[in-house]
């Protein structure tokens, strides 16, 4: 065969790119609704007549929906064609956000945010499986990274714009805007994602079989511990930037955008690196996270240093995401959808774990430079787990648990 590109090949590549764009659009909508709530807590609290700490439960309700929804939907939807399941997930997402936009009470809003979070992990997990299935094996991780690209881009564009809309027009407007984005995703998935039938051997039992594989649990632990370090720092990024670096509160939005740019670069780079060496990118990503977090408190003493540190934190952590997602799909065998979806449940657990541990450090009287140092220790612990996983694999430990 020649290396020239035929018209048919170009058409196939174009179709794949459109399908990946459709999945990334869904990720953009999901990322926007997840993070915009944090910037609108005062307005939400006023709108439903609760305190700001109580309004924080709205964020927790969404995270709980992610943790619960990802494994349950992936397992129970095992016999459903993946394209149809993606459409159903986005339909639930649209309903949840529209209900959030019309909520007039705290209880109603809490339920709506839980509903909005249910499709989150399953959409990313199943979208990753779909994306990987459309490209040659040597480009799988790159395709997975493209399906996730909407999430970091949301931190650059979607979250700032919808936060501004919420501040100017009311906190309900961003949720309605996200609902419209969800409808656009539905249309894009309908037209651009090819049918994804499942084999006759795929069922709830086959998906659950992933949970009997030690390497699946090792990969999930690596993500939970390794990312916990990043979240221990990011959860307190606003006061860290104002207290250590001397940024004004209004300038924190710029800092968060820099973090989003780092995430975007890391996601794209991570897919390419993982296609070259999957476990090598896991090891390298965790080393990079440990180094960045270990020096974060020192760099954040100045504004230029803080911007460099924030960009590096977003980039190094995001390098890991495509690699871990692809690793889970590899070691899960018949349970790919469940394992890939569980990745996002564990990332939300890492979020809660990191925020709690960072809070413990601060409550003990240490300064804002210390949560990142704790985070470096967690990243090193994640690296140790990854090395153990690699050693198990080299020794042929691929058996399932009894």
Short mmCIF file of C-alpha atoms in Angstrom, two decimals:
data_model
loop_
_atom_site.label_atom_id
_atom_site.label_comp_id
_atom_site.label_asym_id
_atom_site.label_seq_id
_atom_site.Cartn_x
_atom_site.Cartn_y
_atom_site.Cartn_z
CA UNK A 1 0.00 0.00 0.00
CA UNK A 2 1.11 3.55 -0.63
CA UNK A 3 1.26 6.20 2.04
CA UNK A 4 -0.96 8.59 0.13
CA UNK A 5 -4.30 9.53 1.60
CA UNK A 6 -7.28 8.51 -0.50
CA UNK A 7 -10.57 10.43 -0.56
CA UNK A 8 -12.24 7.60 1.39
CA UNK A 9 -9.57 7.76 4.08
CA UNK A 10 -10.03 11.51 4.36
CA UNK A 11 -13.77 11.04 4.70
CA UNK A 12 -13.29 8.49 7.46
CA UNK A 13 -10.88 10.78 9.31
CA UNK A 14 -13.33 13.66 8.97
CA UNK A 15 -16.16 11.53 10.34
CA UNK A 16 -14.02 10.45 13.31
CA UNK A 17 -13.08 14.06 14.04
CA UNK A 18 -16.74 15.13 13.97
CA UNK A 19 -17.67 12.28 16.32
CA UNK A 20 -14.87 13.25 18.73
CA UNK A 21 -15.98 16.88 18.50
CA UNK A 22 -19.54 15.87 19.43
CA UNK A 23 -18.26 14.01 22.50
CA UNK A 24 -16.00 16.92 23.44
CA UNK A 25 -18.99 19.28 23.20
CA UNK A 26 -20.74 17.15 25.81
CA UNK A 27 -17.62 17.36 27.98
CA UNK A 28 -17.64 21.15 27.58
CA UNK A 29 -21.24 21.32 28.80
CA UNK A 30 -20.53 18.97 31.72
CA UNK A 31 -17.40 20.86 32.76
CA UNK A 32 -19.24 24.17 32.61
CA UNK A 33 -22.12 23.07 34.83
CA UNK A 34 -19.79 21.36 37.32
CA UNK A 35 -17.56 24.35 37.97
CA UNK A 36 -19.83 27.36 37.41
CA UNK A 37 -21.73 26.54 40.61
CA UNK A 38 -18.62 27.29 42.66
CA UNK A 39 -18.43 30.83 41.32
CA UNK A 40 -22.10 31.56 41.93
CA UNK A 41 -22.57 30.29 45.48
CA UNK A 42 -23.46 33.73 46.93
CA UNK A 43 -26.10 34.31 44.25
CA UNK A 44 -27.51 30.80 44.65
CA UNK A 45 -27.64 31.22 48.43
CA UNK A 46 -29.60 34.47 48.06
CA UNK A 47 -31.86 32.99 45.41
CA UNK A 48 -33.08 30.03 47.47
CA UNK A 49 -32.73 31.79 50.85
CA UNK A 50 -29.95 29.74 52.44
CA UNK A 51 -26.47 30.46 53.81
CA UNK A 52 -23.36 30.17 51.63
CA UNK A 53 -22.06 27.09 53.55
CA UNK A 54 -25.43 25.41 53.01
CA UNK A 55 -25.28 26.35 49.32
CA UNK A 56 -22.04 24.37 49.19
CA UNK A 57 -24.19 21.25 49.58
CA UNK A 58 -25.42 21.91 46.04
CA UNK A 59 -21.88 21.18 44.81
CA UNK A 60 -21.76 18.05 46.97
CA UNK A 61 -25.09 16.86 45.53
CA UNK A 62 -23.68 17.05 42.01
CA UNK A 63 -20.51 15.18 43.04
CA UNK A 64 -22.61 12.50 44.74
CA UNK A 65 -24.57 12.11 41.51
CA UNK A 66 -21.30 11.53 39.65
CA UNK A 67 -20.07 8.93 42.13
CA UNK A 68 -23.39 7.04 42.15
CA UNK A 69 -24.31 7.41 38.51
CA UNK A 70 -21.08 6.34 36.82
CA UNK A 71 -20.94 2.68 37.90
CA UNK A 72 -24.71 2.12 38.11
CA UNK A 73 -25.50 3.48 34.64
CA UNK A 74 -22.49 1.82 32.99
CA UNK A 75 -23.42 -1.57 34.44
CA UNK A 76 -27.19 -1.41 33.95
CA UNK A 77 -26.78 0.03 30.45
CA UNK A 78 -24.41 -2.73 29.35
CA UNK A 79 -26.89 -4.20 26.85
CA UNK A 80 -27.79 -0.79 25.38
CA UNK A 81 -26.02 0.37 22.24
CA UNK A 82 -23.39 2.91 23.24
CA UNK A 83 -24.64 5.66 20.95
CA UNK A 84 -28.17 5.24 22.30
CA UNK A 85 -26.83 5.28 25.84
CA UNK A 86 -24.89 8.50 25.17
CA UNK A 87 -28.06 10.11 23.83
CA UNK A 88 -30.01 9.01 26.91
CA UNK A 89 -27.32 10.29 29.25
CA UNK A 90 -27.27 13.70 27.59
CA UNK A 91 -31.08 13.85 27.69
CA UNK A 92 -31.00 13.31 31.47
CA UNK A 93 -28.26 15.93 31.72
CA UNK A 94 -30.42 18.46 29.85
CA UNK A 95 -33.42 17.76 32.08
CA UNK A 96 -31.33 18.10 35.24
CA UNK A 97 -29.93 21.47 34.20
CA UNK A 98 -33.26 22.86 33.02
CA UNK A 99 -34.81 21.83 36.34
CA UNK A 100 -31.88 23.54 38.11
CA UNK A 101 -32.65 26.75 36.22
CA UNK A 102 -36.27 26.81 37.43
CA UNK A 103 -35.63 25.68 41.02
CA UNK A 104 -37.19 27.98 43.59
CA UNK A 105 -36.31 26.03 46.75
CA UNK A 106 -33.16 24.56 48.23
CA UNK A 107 -34.55 21.02 48.27
CA UNK A 108 -35.65 21.18 44.63
CA UNK A 109 -32.26 22.56 43.56
CA UNK A 110 -30.45 19.87 45.54
CA UNK A 111 -32.39 17.14 43.73
CA UNK A 112 -31.88 18.80 40.34
CA UNK A 113 -28.12 19.02 40.83
CA UNK A 114 -27.96 15.37 41.89
CA UNK A 115 -29.84 14.46 38.71
CA UNK A 116 -27.50 16.63 36.63
CA UNK A 117 -24.47 14.78 38.05
CA UNK A 118 -25.76 11.27 37.37
CA UNK A 119 -24.73 11.16 33.66
CA UNK A 120 -21.32 12.81 34.19
CA UNK A 121 -19.01 9.85 34.75
CA UNK A 122 -20.85 7.45 32.46
CA UNK A 123 -20.82 9.96 29.58
CA UNK A 124 -17.06 10.45 29.84
CA UNK A 125 -16.38 6.75 30.38
CA UNK A 126 -18.57 5.45 27.57
CA UNK A 127 -17.48 8.33 25.34
CA UNK A 128 -13.86 7.26 25.87
CA UNK A 129 -14.68 3.68 24.85
CA UNK A 130 -16.53 4.93 21.76
CA UNK A 131 -13.70 7.29 20.80
CA UNK A 132 -11.06 4.57 21.17
CA UNK A 133 -13.12 2.16 19.06
CA UNK A 134 -13.07 4.49 16.04
CA UNK A 135 -9.28 4.74 15.59
CA UNK A 136 -6.34 2.34 15.13
CA UNK A 137 -4.91 0.85 18.35
CA UNK A 138 -1.83 3.08 18.25
CA UNK A 139 -4.04 6.21 18.42
CA UNK A 140 -6.47 5.13 21.15
CA UNK A 141 -5.14 7.31 23.96
CA UNK A 142 -5.09 10.33 21.66
CA UNK A 143 -8.75 9.73 20.78
CA UNK A 144 -9.58 9.33 24.47
CA UNK A 145 -7.88 12.66 25.21
CA UNK A 146 -9.96 14.34 22.49
CA UNK A 147 -13.22 13.11 24.02
CA UNK A 148 -12.14 14.74 27.30
CA UNK A 149 -10.88 17.99 25.82
CA UNK A 150 -14.15 19.81 26.43
CA UNK A 151 -13.65 19.64 30.19
CA UNK A 152 -10.47 21.76 30.38
CA UNK A 153 -11.71 24.11 27.64
CA UNK A 154 -14.79 24.70 29.78
CA UNK A 155 -12.51 26.11 32.48
CA UNK A 156 -11.10 28.62 29.99
CA UNK A 157 -14.27 29.72 28.19
CA UNK A 158 -17.46 28.15 29.53
CA UNK A 159 -17.05 28.76 33.24
CA UNK A 160 -15.96 32.43 33.04
CA UNK A 161 -18.71 33.30 30.53
CA UNK A 162 -21.50 31.55 32.39
CA UNK A 163 -20.29 32.97 35.71
CA UNK A 164 -20.52 36.45 34.19
CA UNK A 165 -24.00 35.63 32.88
CA UNK A 166 -25.05 34.44 36.32
CA UNK A 167 -23.74 37.56 38.01
CA UNK A 168 -25.45 39.88 35.52
CA UNK A 169 -28.69 38.06 34.68
CA UNK A 170 -29.29 35.72 37.63
CA UNK A 171 -27.86 32.41 38.82
CA UNK A 172 -30.49 30.40 36.91
CA UNK A 173 -29.30 31.57 33.48
CA UNK A 174 -26.04 29.53 33.39
CA UNK A 175 -27.93 26.29 34.03
CA UNK A 176 -30.36 27.11 31.23
CA UNK A 177 -27.41 27.91 28.93
CA UNK A 178 -25.84 24.57 29.80
CA UNK A 179 -29.17 22.89 28.98
CA UNK A 180 -28.99 24.45 25.51
CA UNK A 181 -25.41 23.16 25.15
CA UNK A 182 -26.70 19.74 26.11
CA UNK A 183 -29.34 19.90 23.37
CA UNK A 184 -26.66 20.84 20.83
CA UNK A 185 -24.64 17.85 22.02
CA UNK A 186 -27.65 15.59 21.54
CA UNK A 187 -27.97 16.73 17.93
CA UNK A 188 -24.23 16.38 17.30
CA UNK A 189 -24.09 12.86 18.77
CA UNK A 190 -27.19 11.86 16.79
CA UNK A 191 -25.69 12.93 13.46
CA UNK A 192 -21.95 12.40 13.93
CA UNK A 193 -21.37 9.45 16.27
CA UNK A 194 -21.75 6.16 14.40
CA UNK A 195 -23.94 3.38 15.79
CA UNK A 196 -22.20 1.46 18.55
CA UNK A 197 -23.91 -1.93 18.94
CA UNK A 198 -22.74 -4.16 21.75
CA UNK A 199 -21.76 -7.79 21.35
CA UNK A 200 -24.02 -10.62 22.43
CA UNK A 201 -21.54 -11.47 25.19
CA UNK A 202 -21.81 -8.02 26.80
CA UNK A 203 -24.16 -7.80 29.76
CA UNK A 204 -24.29 -6.67 33.38
CA UNK A 205 -22.25 -9.68 34.47
CA UNK A 206 -19.50 -9.04 31.92
CA UNK A 207 -19.26 -5.38 32.94
CA UNK A 208 -19.12 -6.28 36.63
CA UNK A 209 -16.33 -8.74 35.87
CA UNK A 210 -14.00 -5.74 35.76
CA UNK A 211 -14.37 -5.44 39.52
CA UNK A 212 -12.80 -8.88 39.97
CA UNK A 213 -9.54 -7.79 38.32
CA UNK A 214 -6.77 -6.57 40.68
CA UNK A 215 -5.28 -4.28 38.04
CA UNK A 216 -8.57 -2.38 37.73
CA UNK A 217 -8.49 -1.62 41.45
CA UNK A 218 -4.82 -0.67 41.26
CA UNK A 219 -5.50 1.80 38.43
CA UNK A 220 -8.42 3.30 40.35
CA UNK A 221 -6.27 3.64 43.48
CA UNK A 222 -3.51 5.33 41.50
CA UNK A 223 -5.99 7.91 40.24
CA UNK A 224 -7.65 8.45 43.60
CA UNK A 225 -4.40 8.90 45.56
CA UNK A 226 -2.41 10.67 42.85
CA UNK A 227 -5.13 13.17 42.02
CA UNK A 228 -5.93 13.68 45.69
CA UNK A 229 -2.67 15.61 45.93
CA UNK A 230 -3.67 18.00 43.15
CA UNK A 231 -7.10 18.60 44.68
CA UNK A 232 -5.55 19.26 48.09
CA UNK A 233 -3.98 22.30 46.44
CA UNK A 234 -6.63 23.33 43.91
CA UNK A 235 -9.45 23.30 46.47
CA UNK A 236 -7.79 26.27 48.19
CA UNK A 237 -6.43 27.98 45.10
CA UNK A 238 -8.29 31.27 45.62
CA UNK A 239 -7.00 32.06 49.15
CA UNK A 240 -3.57 30.69 48.19
CA UNK A 241 -3.34 33.15 45.30
CA UNK A 242 -4.55 36.12 47.36
CA UNK A 243 -2.56 35.36 50.53
CA UNK A 244 0.70 34.04 49.10
CA UNK A 245 1.01 35.60 45.65
CA UNK A 246 -0.81 38.84 46.43
CA UNK A 247 -3.41 38.65 43.66
CA UNK A 248 -6.64 40.59 44.10
CA UNK A 249 -9.85 38.60 44.37
CA UNK A 250 -10.93 39.75 40.91
CA UNK A 251 -7.65 38.51 39.41
CA UNK A 252 -8.29 34.95 40.65
CA UNK A 253 -10.48 34.43 37.57
CA UNK A 254 -7.38 34.96 35.41
CA UNK A 255 -5.46 32.46 37.53
CA UNK A 256 -8.20 29.88 37.02
CA UNK A 257 -8.13 30.49 33.28
CA UNK A 258 -4.37 29.84 33.33
CA UNK A 259 -5.09 26.57 35.11
CA UNK A 260 -7.60 25.72 32.38
CA UNK A 261 -4.99 26.40 29.68
CA UNK A 262 -2.60 24.08 31.51
CA UNK A 263 -5.30 21.40 31.65
CA UNK A 264 -5.93 21.71 27.93
CA UNK A 265 -2.24 21.43 27.03
CA UNK A 266 -1.82 18.49 29.42
CA UNK A 267 -4.83 16.62 28.03
CA UNK A 268 -3.61 16.89 24.43
CA UNK A 269 -0.02 16.07 25.39
CA UNK A 270 -1.13 13.22 27.64
CA UNK A 271 -2.94 11.44 24.81
CA UNK A 272 0.14 11.57 22.57
CA UNK A 273 2.48 10.42 25.33
CA UNK A 274 0.19 7.57 26.36
CA UNK A 275 0.09 6.24 22.79
CA UNK A 276 3.90 6.06 22.88
CA UNK A 277 4.19 4.50 26.34
CA UNK A 278 1.07 3.99 28.44
CA UNK A 279 2.62 3.11 31.78
CA UNK A 280 5.58 5.39 31.08
CA UNK A 281 3.21 8.35 30.85
CA UNK A 282 1.54 7.28 34.12
CA UNK A 283 4.90 7.16 35.89
CA UNK A 284 6.12 10.37 34.30
CA UNK A 285 2.86 12.19 34.98
CA UNK A 286 2.95 11.31 38.67
CA UNK A 287 6.60 12.36 38.95
CA UNK A 288 5.72 15.67 37.30
CA UNK A 289 2.77 16.22 39.67
CA UNK A 290 5.00 15.48 42.68
CA UNK A 291 7.68 17.93 41.50
CA UNK A 292 5.17 20.67 40.67
CA UNK A 293 3.35 20.35 44.00
CA UNK A 294 6.61 20.06 45.92
CA UNK A 295 7.75 23.42 44.55
CA UNK A 296 4.30 25.05 44.38
CA UNK A 297 4.46 26.76 47.79
CA UNK A 298 7.80 28.31 46.95
CA UNK A 299 6.82 29.45 43.44
CA UNK A 300 3.52 30.89 44.66
CA UNK A 301 5.31 33.52 46.72
CA UNK A 302 5.40 35.78 43.64
CA UNK A 303 2.78 36.48 40.99
CA UNK A 304 4.83 35.29 37.98
CA UNK A 305 5.89 32.20 39.90
CA UNK A 306 2.30 31.52 40.93
CA UNK A 307 1.08 31.66 37.32
CA UNK A 308 3.83 29.26 36.26
CA UNK A 309 2.98 26.91 39.13
CA UNK A 310 -0.76 26.98 38.40
CA UNK A 311 -0.21 26.28 34.69
CA UNK A 312 2.22 23.44 35.52
CA UNK A 313 -0.21 21.94 38.03
CA UNK A 314 -3.05 21.86 35.50
CA UNK A 315 -0.77 20.48 32.79
CA UNK A 316 0.96 17.76 34.83
CA UNK A 317 -2.25 16.45 36.38
CA UNK A 318 -4.10 16.38 33.06
CA UNK A 319 -1.31 14.37 31.40
CA UNK A 320 -2.40 11.50 33.64
CA UNK A 321 -6.09 11.47 32.67
CA UNK A 322 -5.94 9.92 29.16
CA UNK A 323 -3.30 7.44 30.32
CA UNK A 324 -5.32 6.26 33.33
CA UNK A 325 -8.52 6.11 31.28
CA UNK A 326 -6.85 3.99 28.60
CA UNK A 327 -5.13 1.84 31.23
CA UNK A 328 -8.48 1.06 32.83
CA UNK A 329 -9.97 0.11 29.48
CA UNK A 330 -7.03 -2.24 28.83
CA UNK A 331 -7.07 -4.07 32.15
CA UNK A 332 -10.89 -4.29 32.41
CA UNK A 333 -11.21 -6.63 29.39
CA UNK A 334 -14.99 -7.26 29.03
CA UNK A 335 -15.91 -4.51 31.53
CA UNK A 336 -14.50 -1.50 29.68
CA UNK A 337 -17.51 0.80 30.02
CA UNK A 338 -17.83 0.24 33.77
CA UNK A 339 -14.11 0.63 34.45
CA UNK A 340 -13.80 3.77 32.30
CA UNK A 341 -16.82 5.30 34.05
CA UNK A 342 -15.47 4.40 37.50
CA UNK A 343 -12.42 6.53 36.72
CA UNK A 344 -14.58 9.64 37.08
CA UNK A 345 -16.14 8.40 40.30
CA UNK A 346 -12.70 7.95 41.83
CA UNK A 347 -11.62 11.41 40.61
CA UNK A 348 -14.55 12.89 42.51
CA UNK A 349 -13.54 10.86 45.57
CA UNK A 350 -10.01 12.24 45.09
CA UNK A 351 -11.55 15.72 45.01
CA UNK A 352 -13.26 15.16 48.36
CA UNK A 353 -10.21 13.42 49.86
CA UNK A 354 -7.80 16.13 48.76
CA UNK A 355 -10.03 18.98 49.91
CA UNK A 356 -10.46 17.32 53.32
CA UNK A 357 -6.74 16.63 53.82
CA UNK A 358 -5.82 20.14 52.69
CA UNK A 359 -8.34 21.50 55.18
CA UNK A 360 -6.81 19.40 57.96
CA UNK A 361 -3.39 20.93 57.22
CA UNK A 362 -4.78 24.47 57.27
CA UNK A 363 -6.84 23.84 60.42
CA UNK A 364 -3.65 22.66 62.13
CA UNK A 365 -2.25 26.16 61.68
CA UNK A 366 0.01 25.65 58.68
CA UNK A 367 0.06 28.24 55.90
CA UNK A 368 -1.33 28.02 52.38
CA UNK A 369 2.01 26.74 51.07
CA UNK A 370 1.51 23.47 52.94
CA UNK A 371 -1.47 21.76 51.22
CA UNK A 372 0.63 21.46 48.06
CA UNK A 373 3.44 19.84 50.04
CA UNK A 374 0.99 17.31 51.38
CA UNK A 375 -0.19 16.90 47.79
CA UNK A 376 3.35 16.07 46.67
CA UNK A 377 3.40 13.26 49.21
CA UNK A 378 0.11 11.89 47.85
CA UNK A 379 1.48 12.03 44.30
CA UNK A 380 4.52 10.03 45.42
CA UNK A 381 2.19 7.49 47.07
CA UNK A 382 0.29 7.25 43.77
CA UNK A 383 3.59 6.66 41.97
CA UNK A 384 4.45 3.81 44.36
CA UNK A 385 1.06 2.22 43.64
CA UNK A 386 1.63 2.61 39.88
CA UNK A 387 5.06 0.97 40.15
CA UNK A 388 3.55 -1.93 42.11
CA UNK A 389 0.89 -2.29 39.41
CA UNK A 390 3.56 -2.37 36.71
CA UNK A 391 5.55 -4.96 38.67
CA UNK A 392 2.46 -7.12 39.07
CA UNK A 393 1.89 -6.95 35.33
CA UNK A 394 5.46 -7.90 34.49
CA UNK A 395 5.14 -10.90 36.78
CA UNK A 396 2.02 -11.96 34.93
CA UNK A 397 -0.45 -11.15 37.70
CA UNK A 398 -3.55 -10.87 35.49
CA UNK A 399 -5.76 -13.30 37.38
CA UNK A 400 -9.17 -12.29 38.65
CA UNK A 401 -10.16 -12.19 42.28
CA UNK A 402 -11.99 -15.21 43.60
#
